[in-house]
Short mmCIF file of C-alpha atoms and ligand atoms in Angstrom, two decimals:
data_model
loop_
_atom_site.label_atom_id
_atom_site.label_comp_id
_atom_site.label_asym_id
_atom_site.label_seq_id
_atom_site.Cartn_x
_atom_site.Cartn_y
_atom_site.Cartn_z
CA MET A 251 0.03 0.01 -0.08
CA LEU A 252 1.21 3.49 -0.25
CA SER A 253 0.01 6.06 2.40
CA LEU A 254 0.70 10.08 1.71
CA GLU A 255 0.99 12.98 4.41
CA ASN A 256 0.18 16.31 3.36
CA THR A 257 1.90 19.00 4.90
CA TYR A 258 2.42 21.54 2.59
CA ALA A 259 -1.39 21.23 1.93
CA LYS A 260 -1.99 21.93 5.34
CA LEU A 261 -0.26 25.33 4.73
CA PRO A 262 -2.60 28.46 4.28
CA GLU A 263 -4.77 28.35 0.83
CA ALA A 264 -2.65 30.98 -0.65
CA PHE A 265 0.22 28.68 -1.22
CA PHE A 266 -1.37 26.24 -3.89
CA GLU A 267 -4.60 25.22 -5.25
CA LYS A 268 -6.54 22.11 -4.62
CA ILE A 269 -6.72 20.45 -7.83
CA ASN A 270 -6.53 16.65 -8.72
CA PRO A 271 -4.81 15.65 -11.69
CA GLU A 272 -7.11 15.37 -14.79
CA PRO A 273 -8.03 11.94 -15.49
CA VAL A 274 -6.00 10.22 -19.05
CA LYS A 275 -8.17 8.22 -21.46
CA LYS A 276 -5.54 5.02 -21.13
CA ALA A 277 -2.59 4.85 -18.65
CA GLU A 278 -0.04 2.46 -19.92
CA LEU A 279 3.03 2.01 -17.83
CA VAL A 280 6.23 2.30 -19.69
CA LYS A 281 8.68 2.65 -16.98
CA ILE A 282 9.04 2.14 -13.23
CA ASN A 283 11.88 2.41 -11.32
CA TYR A 284 11.79 -0.66 -8.66
CA ASP A 285 15.24 0.32 -7.57
CA LEU A 286 13.73 3.56 -6.50
CA ILE A 287 11.18 1.99 -4.68
CA ASP A 288 13.49 -0.38 -2.74
CA GLU A 289 15.66 2.75 -1.91
CA LEU A 290 12.94 4.25 -0.78
CA GLY A 291 11.43 1.27 1.38
CA LEU A 292 7.99 1.86 -0.41
CA ASP A 293 5.97 -1.28 -1.03
CA LYS A 294 6.94 -2.68 -4.04
CA LYS A 295 4.06 -5.04 -4.49
CA PHE A 296 1.67 -2.32 -4.45
CA PHE A 297 3.64 -0.74 -7.51
CA LYS A 298 3.07 -3.59 -9.45
CA SER A 299 -0.53 -3.64 -9.14
CA LYS A 300 -3.12 -2.18 -11.84
CA GLU A 301 -4.26 0.11 -9.10
CA ALA A 302 -0.67 1.97 -8.97
CA VAL A 303 -0.64 2.53 -12.65
CA GLU A 304 -3.89 4.22 -12.35
CA ILE A 305 -2.50 6.43 -9.44
CA LEU A 306 0.50 7.12 -11.49
CA ALA A 307 -1.57 8.23 -13.91
CA GLY A 308 -4.04 10.57 -12.00
CA ASN A 309 -7.01 8.38 -12.58
CA LYS A 310 -7.27 7.42 -9.15
CA ILE A 311 -6.50 9.21 -5.96
CA LEU A 312 -5.29 7.53 -2.91
CA ALA A 313 -7.59 8.12 0.14
CA SER A 314 -4.55 9.55 1.89
CA SER A 315 -3.51 12.24 -1.12
CA GLU A 316 -4.65 15.79 -0.91
CA PRO A 317 -3.50 17.00 -4.22
CA ILE A 318 -2.37 20.55 -5.19
CA ALA A 319 -0.54 22.64 -7.74
CA GLN A 320 1.80 24.58 -5.68
CA ALA A 321 2.31 28.67 -6.11
CA TYR A 322 5.35 30.05 -7.08
CA ALA A 323 6.97 32.96 -9.01
CA GLY A 324 10.43 33.22 -10.83
CA HIS A 325 13.21 35.37 -12.55
CA GLN A 326 13.14 33.59 -16.18
CA PHE A 327 16.19 34.79 -17.87
CA GLY A 328 16.60 37.75 -15.36
CA HIS A 329 13.21 38.86 -15.87
CA PHE A 330 10.89 38.72 -13.05
CA VAL A 331 7.47 36.85 -13.31
CA PRO A 332 5.01 36.99 -10.36
CA GLN A 333 3.09 34.06 -10.98
CA LEU A 334 3.97 30.92 -12.65
CA GLY A 335 3.02 28.03 -10.47
CA ASP A 336 2.85 24.32 -11.41
CA GLY A 337 1.16 24.49 -14.42
CA ARG A 338 1.27 21.08 -15.77
CA ALA A 339 2.19 19.35 -12.20
CA VAL A 340 0.30 18.01 -8.99
CA LEU A 341 1.63 17.45 -5.91
CA LEU A 342 0.08 14.06 -4.72
CA GLY A 343 1.61 14.23 -1.24
CA GLU A 344 4.45 13.39 0.76
CA PHE A 345 6.27 10.29 2.38
CA ILE A 346 8.72 9.38 4.86
CA ASP A 347 11.64 7.24 3.05
CA LYS A 348 13.48 4.28 4.51
CA SER A 349 16.11 6.84 6.00
CA GLY A 350 13.58 8.88 7.68
CA ALA A 351 13.79 11.60 5.17
CA ARG A 352 10.15 13.32 3.94
CA ARG A 353 9.75 13.47 0.39
CA ASP A 354 7.32 14.74 -2.17
CA MET A 355 5.75 12.68 -4.94
CA GLN A 356 4.74 14.72 -7.73
CA LEU A 357 3.05 14.07 -11.01
CA LYS A 358 4.21 15.82 -14.00
CA GLY A 359 1.89 16.29 -17.40
CA SER A 360 -1.16 15.96 -15.04
CA GLY A 361 -3.34 18.30 -16.57
CA GLN A 362 -4.36 22.14 -16.37
CA THR A 363 -4.32 24.14 -13.27
CA ARG A 364 -5.09 27.60 -11.98
CA PHE A 365 -1.28 28.26 -12.90
CA SER A 366 -1.32 26.76 -16.71
CA ARG A 367 -1.60 30.11 -18.19
CA ALA A 368 -1.86 29.46 -22.01
CA GLY A 369 -0.28 25.76 -21.60
CA ASP A 370 -2.30 22.77 -21.79
CA GLY A 371 -1.20 21.37 -18.63
CA ARG A 372 0.54 18.19 -20.63
CA ALA A 373 3.59 16.71 -21.38
CA ALA A 374 4.89 14.69 -24.34
CA ILE A 375 6.61 11.45 -23.97
CA GLY A 376 10.05 12.41 -25.50
CA PRO A 377 10.66 15.07 -22.61
CA MET A 378 9.39 12.62 -19.96
CA LEU A 379 11.67 9.99 -20.88
CA ARG A 380 14.96 12.52 -20.98
CA GLU A 381 14.02 13.78 -17.67
CA TYR A 382 14.12 10.04 -16.48
CA ILE A 383 17.64 9.49 -17.92
CA ILE A 384 19.03 12.96 -16.85
CA SER A 385 18.12 12.73 -13.50
CA GLU A 386 18.94 9.28 -12.66
CA ALA A 387 22.48 9.87 -14.38
CA LEU A 388 22.92 12.82 -12.26
CA HIS A 389 21.87 10.72 -9.11
CA HIS A 390 24.23 7.70 -9.63
CA LEU A 391 27.18 10.05 -10.67
CA GLY A 392 26.65 11.40 -6.95
CA ILE A 393 25.28 14.49 -7.93
CA PRO A 394 22.09 15.33 -5.57
CA SER A 395 18.81 15.51 -7.93
CA THR A 396 14.84 14.65 -8.10
CA ARG A 397 14.29 11.27 -8.82
CA SER A 398 12.08 9.68 -11.63
CA LEU A 399 9.69 6.99 -10.55
CA SER A 400 7.57 6.08 -13.21
CA ILE A 401 6.33 7.04 -16.67
CA VAL A 402 2.79 6.59 -18.15
CA LYS A 403 1.53 6.87 -21.34
CA THR A 404 -1.91 8.78 -21.73
CA GLY A 405 -3.39 7.26 -24.49
CA GLU A 406 -3.87 10.64 -25.66
CA LYS A 407 -1.91 13.06 -27.97
CA VAL A 408 -0.53 16.55 -27.10
CA TYR A 409 -0.08 18.71 -29.46
CA ARG A 410 3.36 20.88 -30.11
CA GLU A 411 4.70 21.60 -33.77
CA ARG A 412 3.06 18.03 -34.19
CA PRO A 413 0.93 15.58 -32.42
CA LEU A 414 2.90 13.61 -29.82
CA ASP A 415 2.06 10.77 -27.45
CA GLY A 416 1.38 12.03 -24.22
CA ALA A 417 3.32 10.97 -20.83
CA ILE A 418 2.94 11.54 -17.17
CA LEU A 419 6.17 11.44 -15.13
CA CYS A 420 6.19 10.67 -11.39
CA ARG A 421 8.58 12.62 -9.90
CA VAL A 422 10.43 12.07 -6.15
CA ALA A 423 12.00 15.12 -4.44
CA SER A 424 13.09 16.30 -1.40
CA SER A 425 10.62 19.12 -2.11
CA HIS A 426 9.49 20.97 -4.81
CA ILE A 427 9.90 24.22 -2.64
CA ARG A 428 11.85 26.98 -4.97
CA VAL A 429 13.77 30.26 -4.69
CA GLY A 430 10.33 31.45 -7.00
CA THR A 431 8.49 30.19 -4.17
CA PHE A 432 9.59 32.80 -1.39
CA GLU A 433 9.90 35.41 -4.84
CA TYR A 434 5.89 34.58 -5.10
CA PHE A 435 4.93 36.20 -1.69
CA VAL A 436 7.39 39.16 -1.52
CA ALA A 437 5.59 40.05 -4.97
CA ARG A 438 2.35 40.17 -3.18
CA GLY A 439 3.67 41.74 -0.21
CA ASP A 440 2.64 38.91 1.69
CA ASN A 441 4.77 38.82 4.59
CA GLU A 442 2.97 36.80 6.65
CA SER A 443 2.92 33.64 4.06
CA LEU A 444 6.37 34.44 3.50
CA LYS A 445 7.69 34.18 7.06
CA THR A 446 5.24 30.79 7.19
CA LEU A 447 6.80 29.48 4.43
CA THR A 448 10.17 30.16 5.59
CA ASP A 449 9.60 28.48 8.76
CA TYR A 450 8.37 25.42 6.98
CA VAL A 451 11.52 25.21 4.95
CA ILE A 452 13.85 25.63 8.16
CA ASP A 453 11.63 22.90 9.74
CA ARG A 454 11.76 20.47 6.81
CA HIS A 455 15.15 20.94 5.28
CA TYR A 456 17.27 22.96 8.06
CA LEU A 457 16.13 21.90 10.97
CA GLU A 458 19.77 22.16 12.45
CA ILE A 459 19.72 26.11 12.27
CA GLU A 460 16.10 26.49 13.70
CA LYS A 461 17.32 27.11 17.36
CA ASP A 462 19.76 29.62 16.18
CA GLU A 463 19.50 33.45 16.91
CA ASN A 464 19.93 34.46 13.60
CA LYS A 465 18.31 31.56 11.87
CA TYR A 466 17.09 33.33 9.08
CA PHE A 467 20.63 34.76 7.91
CA ASN A 468 21.91 31.06 8.69
CA LEU A 469 19.30 29.78 6.07
CA ILE A 470 20.58 32.11 3.34
CA LYS A 471 23.87 30.31 4.21
CA ALA A 472 22.84 26.88 4.36
CA VAL A 473 20.91 27.43 0.98
CA ALA A 474 23.90 29.03 -0.56
CA GLU A 475 26.23 26.14 0.61
CA LYS A 476 23.97 23.49 -0.88
CA GLN A 477 23.98 25.61 -3.97
CA ALA A 478 27.81 26.18 -4.39
CA SER A 479 28.09 22.11 -3.79
CA LEU A 480 25.54 21.15 -6.46
CA VAL A 481 26.71 23.82 -9.09
CA SER A 482 30.23 22.91 -8.68
CA LYS A 483 29.64 19.41 -9.01
CA TRP A 484 27.51 19.99 -12.10
CA MET A 485 30.41 21.86 -13.65
CA ASN A 486 33.01 19.25 -12.47
CA PHE A 487 31.07 16.60 -14.56
CA GLY A 488 30.35 18.77 -17.50
CA PHE A 489 26.68 19.40 -16.75
CA ILE A 490 24.93 22.40 -18.23
CA HIS A 491 21.17 22.77 -16.45
CA GLY A 492 20.59 24.87 -19.23
CA VAL A 493 17.39 27.05 -17.55
CA MET A 494 18.93 28.22 -14.08
CA ASN A 495 15.94 30.50 -13.56
CA THR A 496 14.76 31.14 -10.02
CA ASP A 497 11.62 29.08 -10.61
CA ASN A 498 13.91 26.22 -11.24
CA MET A 499 16.51 26.29 -8.24
CA SER A 500 15.68 23.93 -5.37
CA ILE A 501 15.71 24.86 -1.94
CA SER A 502 16.79 21.73 -0.71
CA GLY A 503 19.85 21.70 -2.89
CA GLU A 504 18.56 19.03 -5.66
CA SER A 505 18.77 19.58 -9.24
CA ILE A 506 15.49 19.97 -10.47
CA ASP A 507 13.81 20.71 -13.81
CA PHE A 508 15.74 19.11 -16.75
CA GLY A 509 14.30 20.80 -19.86
CA PRO A 510 17.12 22.04 -21.95
CA CYS A 511 19.76 20.39 -19.89
CA ALA A 512 22.63 18.52 -21.57
CA PHE A 513 26.36 17.11 -20.56
CA MET A 514 29.31 18.88 -22.75
CA ASN A 515 31.33 16.46 -24.56
CA PHE A 516 34.36 18.66 -25.84
CA TYR A 517 35.38 21.11 -23.44
CA ASN A 518 34.38 24.63 -24.43
CA PRO A 519 33.22 27.40 -21.35
CA ALA A 520 31.07 28.92 -23.31
CA THR A 521 29.00 25.75 -24.48
CA VAL A 522 25.34 26.58 -24.63
CA PHE A 523 22.44 23.81 -26.02
CA SER A 524 19.43 25.34 -25.22
CA SER A 525 17.93 26.96 -28.21
CA ILE A 526 16.57 29.68 -26.48
CA ASP A 527 19.66 30.82 -24.57
CA HIS A 528 20.64 33.01 -27.31
CA TYR A 529 23.26 35.30 -25.23
CA GLY A 530 24.96 32.52 -23.19
CA ARG A 531 23.04 33.45 -20.09
CA TYR A 532 23.26 29.53 -18.78
CA ALA A 533 26.40 28.57 -20.83
CA TYR A 534 28.34 26.00 -19.26
CA ALA A 535 31.18 28.25 -17.37
CA ASN A 536 28.40 31.01 -16.16
CA GLN A 537 26.21 28.86 -14.10
CA GLY A 538 28.36 29.73 -10.44
CA HIS A 539 27.48 33.47 -11.64
CA ILE A 540 24.04 32.73 -12.29
CA ALA A 541 23.98 30.32 -9.04
CA LYS A 542 25.05 33.68 -7.12
CA TRP A 543 22.66 35.55 -9.06
CA ASN A 544 19.88 33.32 -8.07
CA ILE A 545 20.88 33.46 -4.15
CA ASN A 546 20.96 37.14 -4.40
CA CYS A 547 17.45 37.07 -5.35
CA PHE A 548 16.69 34.43 -2.54
CA ALA A 549 18.49 36.37 -0.14
CA SER A 550 16.96 39.41 -0.97
CA THR A 551 13.07 38.01 -0.30
CA LEU A 552 14.23 37.50 3.36
CA LEU A 553 15.30 41.34 3.97
CA ASN A 554 12.30 42.02 6.27
CA LEU A 555 13.08 38.92 8.35
CA LEU A 556 16.84 39.68 8.68
CA ALA A 557 16.99 42.59 10.57
CA PRO A 558 14.89 45.40 11.88
CA ASP A 559 16.71 48.35 9.96
CA GLU A 560 17.08 47.90 6.13
CA ASN A 561 20.99 48.74 5.78
CA THR A 562 21.94 46.14 8.71
CA ALA A 563 19.69 43.39 6.15
CA LYS A 564 21.10 44.63 3.10
CA ASN A 565 24.82 44.38 4.61
CA LEU A 566 23.77 40.59 5.77
CA VAL A 567 22.67 40.02 1.89
CA MET A 568 26.21 41.23 1.18
CA GLU A 569 27.82 38.76 3.58
CA ALA A 570 25.84 35.73 2.37
CA ILE A 571 27.03 36.47 -1.39
CA GLU A 572 30.28 36.66 -0.61
CA PHE A 573 29.90 33.48 1.58
CA PHE A 574 28.51 31.89 -1.57
CA GLN A 575 31.13 33.01 -3.73
CA ASP A 576 33.80 31.67 -1.37
CA LYS A 577 32.23 28.43 -0.94
CA PHE A 578 31.63 27.91 -4.68
CA ALA A 579 35.26 28.88 -5.37
CA LYS A 580 36.73 26.35 -3.00
CA SER A 581 34.36 23.60 -3.92
CA LEU A 582 34.77 23.77 -7.75
CA ARG A 583 38.68 23.87 -7.31
CA THR A 584 38.75 20.94 -4.70
CA GLY A 585 36.30 18.89 -7.07
CA ILE A 586 38.78 19.27 -10.04
CA LEU A 587 41.84 18.69 -7.83
CA GLU A 588 40.18 15.64 -6.74
CA LYS A 589 39.54 14.52 -9.98
CA LEU A 590 43.43 15.16 -10.56
CA GLY A 591 44.33 12.96 -7.97
CA LEU A 592 46.06 16.13 -6.35
CA LYS A 593 45.52 16.71 -2.72
CA GLU A 594 47.02 20.21 -2.14
CA ASP A 595 45.51 23.44 -3.17
CA SER A 596 49.01 24.79 -3.91
CA ASP A 597 49.98 27.31 -6.54
CA GLU A 598 51.75 24.42 -8.17
CA ASN A 599 48.75 22.63 -8.55
CA ARG A 600 46.28 25.22 -9.59
CA LYS A 601 48.82 26.02 -12.36
CA LEU A 602 48.41 22.37 -13.64
CA LEU A 603 44.88 22.66 -13.27
CA LEU A 604 44.64 25.73 -15.34
CA GLN A 605 46.87 24.47 -17.85
CA LEU A 606 45.00 21.26 -18.42
CA PHE A 607 41.75 23.28 -19.16
CA GLU A 608 43.57 25.66 -21.32
CA LEU A 609 44.86 22.65 -23.56
CA MET A 610 41.34 20.93 -23.07
CA GLU A 611 39.77 24.16 -24.32
CA MET A 612 42.53 24.67 -27.33
CA GLU A 613 42.00 20.53 -28.41
CA ARG A 614 38.41 20.68 -27.73
CA ALA A 615 39.24 17.31 -25.94
CA ASP A 616 36.37 15.34 -24.60
CA PHE A 617 35.82 16.72 -20.96
CA THR A 618 34.75 13.53 -19.33
CA LEU A 619 37.11 11.00 -20.75
CA SER A 620 39.97 13.58 -20.33
CA PHE A 621 39.90 13.02 -16.63
CA ARG A 622 38.92 9.62 -16.82
CA TYR A 623 41.99 8.52 -18.82
CA LEU A 624 43.82 10.20 -16.08
CA SER A 625 42.59 8.26 -13.66
CA ASP A 626 43.34 5.09 -15.86
CA ILE A 627 46.67 6.21 -15.88
CA CYS A 628 46.90 6.57 -12.23
CA GLU A 629 45.72 2.92 -11.86
CA GLU A 630 48.34 1.60 -14.11
CA LEU A 631 51.22 3.82 -12.21
CA ALA A 632 50.22 2.12 -8.98
CA GLN A 633 51.63 -1.15 -10.19
CA ASN A 634 54.52 0.54 -12.22
CA PRO A 635 55.61 4.08 -11.74
CA LYS A 636 57.01 4.52 -15.31
CA LEU A 637 54.56 6.93 -16.84
CA GLU A 638 56.37 6.49 -20.42
CA GLU A 639 55.09 2.25 -19.92
CA ALA A 640 51.33 3.32 -18.96
CA LYS A 641 49.25 2.29 -21.78
CA SER A 642 46.36 4.63 -21.28
CA LYS A 643 48.60 7.52 -21.74
CA LYS A 644 48.36 6.96 -25.32
CA LYS A 645 44.43 6.91 -24.98
CA PHE A 646 44.83 10.56 -23.05
CA CYS A 647 47.22 12.09 -25.78
CA ASP A 648 44.76 10.93 -28.29
CA LEU A 649 42.14 13.38 -27.34
CA PHE A 650 44.51 16.13 -28.06
CA GLU A 651 45.88 16.75 -31.46
CA ASN A 652 49.14 18.39 -30.30
CA ASP A 653 50.92 15.38 -28.64
CA GLU A 654 53.66 16.97 -27.37
CA GLN A 655 52.26 19.41 -25.13
CA ALA A 656 49.58 16.76 -23.85
CA GLN A 657 52.86 14.62 -22.97
CA ASN A 658 54.63 17.77 -21.52
CA TRP A 659 51.68 18.33 -19.09
CA LEU A 660 51.15 14.91 -18.30
CA GLN A 661 54.66 14.49 -17.20
CA ASN A 662 54.67 17.57 -14.96
CA TRP A 663 51.29 15.97 -13.59
CA SER A 664 52.76 12.74 -12.90
CA SER A 665 55.79 14.40 -10.92
CA GLU A 666 53.32 16.16 -8.81
CA LEU A 667 51.37 12.73 -7.92
CA ASP A 668 52.38 11.31 -4.79
CA LEU A 669 53.39 7.71 -6.02
CA ASN A 670 53.93 6.12 -2.84
CA GLN A 671 49.96 6.53 -2.45
CA ALA A 672 49.26 5.76 -6.00
CA GLU A 673 46.70 2.84 -5.11
CA ALA A 674 44.88 5.14 -2.70
CA ILE A 675 44.79 7.97 -5.19
CA SER A 676 43.73 5.96 -7.98
CA GLN A 677 40.77 4.68 -6.03
CA SER A 678 39.72 8.02 -4.92
CA MET A 679 39.86 9.34 -8.76
CA SER A 680 38.04 6.43 -9.95
CA LYS A 681 35.10 7.35 -8.01
CA VAL A 682 34.98 10.85 -9.28
CA ASN A 683 35.87 10.31 -12.82
CA PRO A 684 32.89 8.53 -14.56
CA LEU A 685 33.51 6.83 -17.50
CA PHE A 686 29.82 6.79 -18.38
CA ILE A 687 27.83 10.20 -18.85
CA ALA A 688 24.49 10.89 -20.84
CA ARG A 689 25.79 11.89 -23.75
CA ASN A 690 23.71 13.53 -26.08
CA HIS A 691 23.60 11.55 -29.02
CA ASN A 692 23.22 8.27 -26.71
CA VAL A 693 20.10 9.87 -24.87
CA GLU A 694 18.34 10.87 -28.36
CA LYS A 695 18.70 7.42 -29.84
CA ALA A 696 17.16 5.91 -26.93
CA ILE A 697 14.31 8.48 -26.67
CA GLU A 698 13.87 7.95 -30.39
CA HIS A 699 13.49 4.41 -30.44
CA ALA A 700 10.96 4.52 -27.96
CA ARG A 701 9.10 7.63 -29.19
CA ARG A 702 8.70 6.31 -32.80
CA GLU A 703 9.15 2.30 -32.64
CA ASN A 704 7.51 1.90 -28.81
CA ASP A 705 10.58 0.32 -28.41
CA PHE A 706 12.20 0.83 -24.91
CA SER A 707 15.20 -1.61 -25.43
CA GLU A 708 17.78 1.37 -25.89
CA PHE A 709 16.09 3.39 -23.05
CA GLU A 710 16.45 0.35 -20.49
CA LYS A 711 19.86 -0.21 -22.01
CA LEU A 712 21.02 3.34 -21.38
CA ILE A 713 19.51 3.67 -18.05
CA SER A 714 21.18 0.45 -16.88
CA ILE A 715 24.46 1.68 -18.09
CA LEU A 716 24.14 5.12 -16.49
CA SER A 717 23.38 3.48 -13.34
CA LYS A 718 27.08 2.18 -13.00
CA PRO A 719 29.16 5.17 -14.72
CA TYR A 720 32.29 4.78 -12.83
CA GLU A 721 32.09 1.09 -13.72
CA LYS A 722 34.33 -0.43 -16.67
CA GLN A 723 31.56 -2.25 -18.49
CA ASN A 724 33.59 -3.39 -21.30
CA ASN A 725 30.73 -4.46 -23.28
CA TYR A 726 29.45 -1.04 -23.84
CA ILE A 727 32.63 0.91 -24.16
CA ASP A 728 30.71 2.64 -27.27
CA TYR A 729 28.66 4.34 -24.90
CA SER A 730 31.78 6.32 -23.33
CA LEU A 731 32.70 7.90 -26.21
CA PRO A 732 31.77 11.13 -27.72
CA PRO A 733 30.29 11.80 -31.07
CA GLU A 734 32.44 11.69 -34.14
CA SER A 735 32.48 15.60 -35.20
CA LYS A 736 33.62 18.02 -32.71
CA GLU A 737 31.14 20.41 -34.25
CA GLU A 738 28.61 20.18 -31.61
CA ASN A 739 25.19 21.47 -33.09
CA TYR A 740 23.12 19.86 -30.86
CA GLN A 741 19.90 21.96 -29.28
CA THR A 742 17.74 21.42 -26.60
CA PHE A 743 14.27 22.89 -25.89
CA CYS A 744 12.26 24.34 -22.98
CA GLY A 745 8.62 24.65 -22.64
CA THR A 746 7.89 20.59 -23.21
P1 LIG B 1063 9.84 25.17 -17.11
O1 LIG B 1063 10.32 25.82 -18.46
O2 LIG B 1063 9.30 23.69 -17.49
O3 LIG B 1063 10.26 25.56 -15.75
O4 LIG B 1063 8.00 26.27 -16.75
C1 LIG B 1063 8.06 27.40 -16.52
C2 LIG B 1063 6.54 27.62 -16.28
O5 LIG B 1063 5.48 27.20 -17.24
C3 LIG B 1063 6.15 26.51 -15.09
O6 LIG B 1063 5.32 27.54 -14.65
C4 LIG B 1063 5.42 25.29 -15.68
O7 LIG B 1063 4.52 24.68 -14.81
C5 LIG B 1063 4.93 26.07 -16.90
N1 LIG B 1063 4.49 25.12 -17.67
C6 LIG B 1063 5.43 24.58 -19.14
N2 LIG B 1063 4.83 23.96 -19.53
C7 LIG B 1063 3.65 23.80 -19.21
C8 LIG B 1063 2.31 23.42 -20.00
N3 LIG B 1063 2.31 22.39 -21.33
N4 LIG B 1063 0.97 23.69 -19.57
C9 LIG B 1063 1.11 24.35 -18.57
N5 LIG B 1063 2.12 25.35 -17.98
C10 LIG B 1063 3.41 24.70 -18.02
MG1 LIG B 1064 10.18 25.00 -14.08
#
């Protein structure tokens, strides 16, 4: 059985619209995540039932569920929109997972709500498969993310440029509270609701600061720290979220909303995949800057709670932004040094790191494999410390046309490695340098097979490969490779 709680639905009415999902014509389960069901401690038997499929399609409502569409606002590409909200999603309720953590269960693509504006409230199968692949891939890489529990086809068409099969994704998240949720109440001058929301968030996500005298300031710092860690992880894995609007930034610090996101193959800091991001606002290398911008938005919503006088409050906001900046820079650098197997944040190591990035950029070397092959070299050095005899050296150098520069860099890098501890270093490198990421050409192939031919075998295969991104999986080595052409003209789309 499944029993839900509804703490968010118990908040004042201004927070949501009470609304049931719109029933669909014919619910057909196309994917269910039993591993996640086990991990959460949910009842597997129940999720194998016909009733569960009807619930995951929104055709049936559990007695314990009080479905709602959540209200939020947001800065989209820098412009404030005072009302967004769940225009095509419904929160079914919450449950406590096996580890004792409260989780949201939400249906996405579940029909129109008060917040739909001109939208149809529905989702097409392609983007839901995409969210499933990417969110699960991030999770298995060790990056906090909302999770995907199931996908059902609706038996109905959704109309975009052409008719497409409709689908509903069931998403599990620590919560769906966003920076934009705070902005929603500020836009309305509703200070009471803002305080209620803030206290709810502290209680639900940051209980450790509840008793602090300056708990509102500490909340900003806690959220800033979570985001600094998250965004630096994205960048250290070559991930580009693509639409870091404040309504897509989760207060809990999970990756959320996977419209135009994608992993970069060949290193270029200016990489943008989103078809609507004309000025590169959300480009790969701009993500730290944007996260800071978003944290500023978040901190500014709490001005009235921070201090009785405006100047003191504004100074605290500035302090929080600096705190973010510092945490982000540190987290990004330590993450990369870890990927290189270098412990110390010394001048020498920073220089090595910068040189590698320059080289990768100049040659548009594959981001993921550059690091992975360094791991492989280190693994060999643990057995035999002679770099010139390491077989993986060629794999690494082949990523660069200018062999000589790559060789020189390798030489400098290996002389900085503590070879007495090569075994341990190689172990820790192999935990942060994946062999398999969700490469765009593989993701597209899997989605197209499923979408056009109703053949989910590629999708299943990709999900399985990406669930073990650090393992060698020699049979699937092709999936670790970038596309043949370095001319990346891959485009992703929002509003799906
Ligand atoms: P997103 O770009 O997915 O972050 O969505 C931005 C806003 O548009 C949110 O308020 C969504 O609920 C809303 N939205 C996106 N697609 C639809 C749709 N098909 N129908 C209604 N609302 C939508
Ligand atoms: Mg969104």
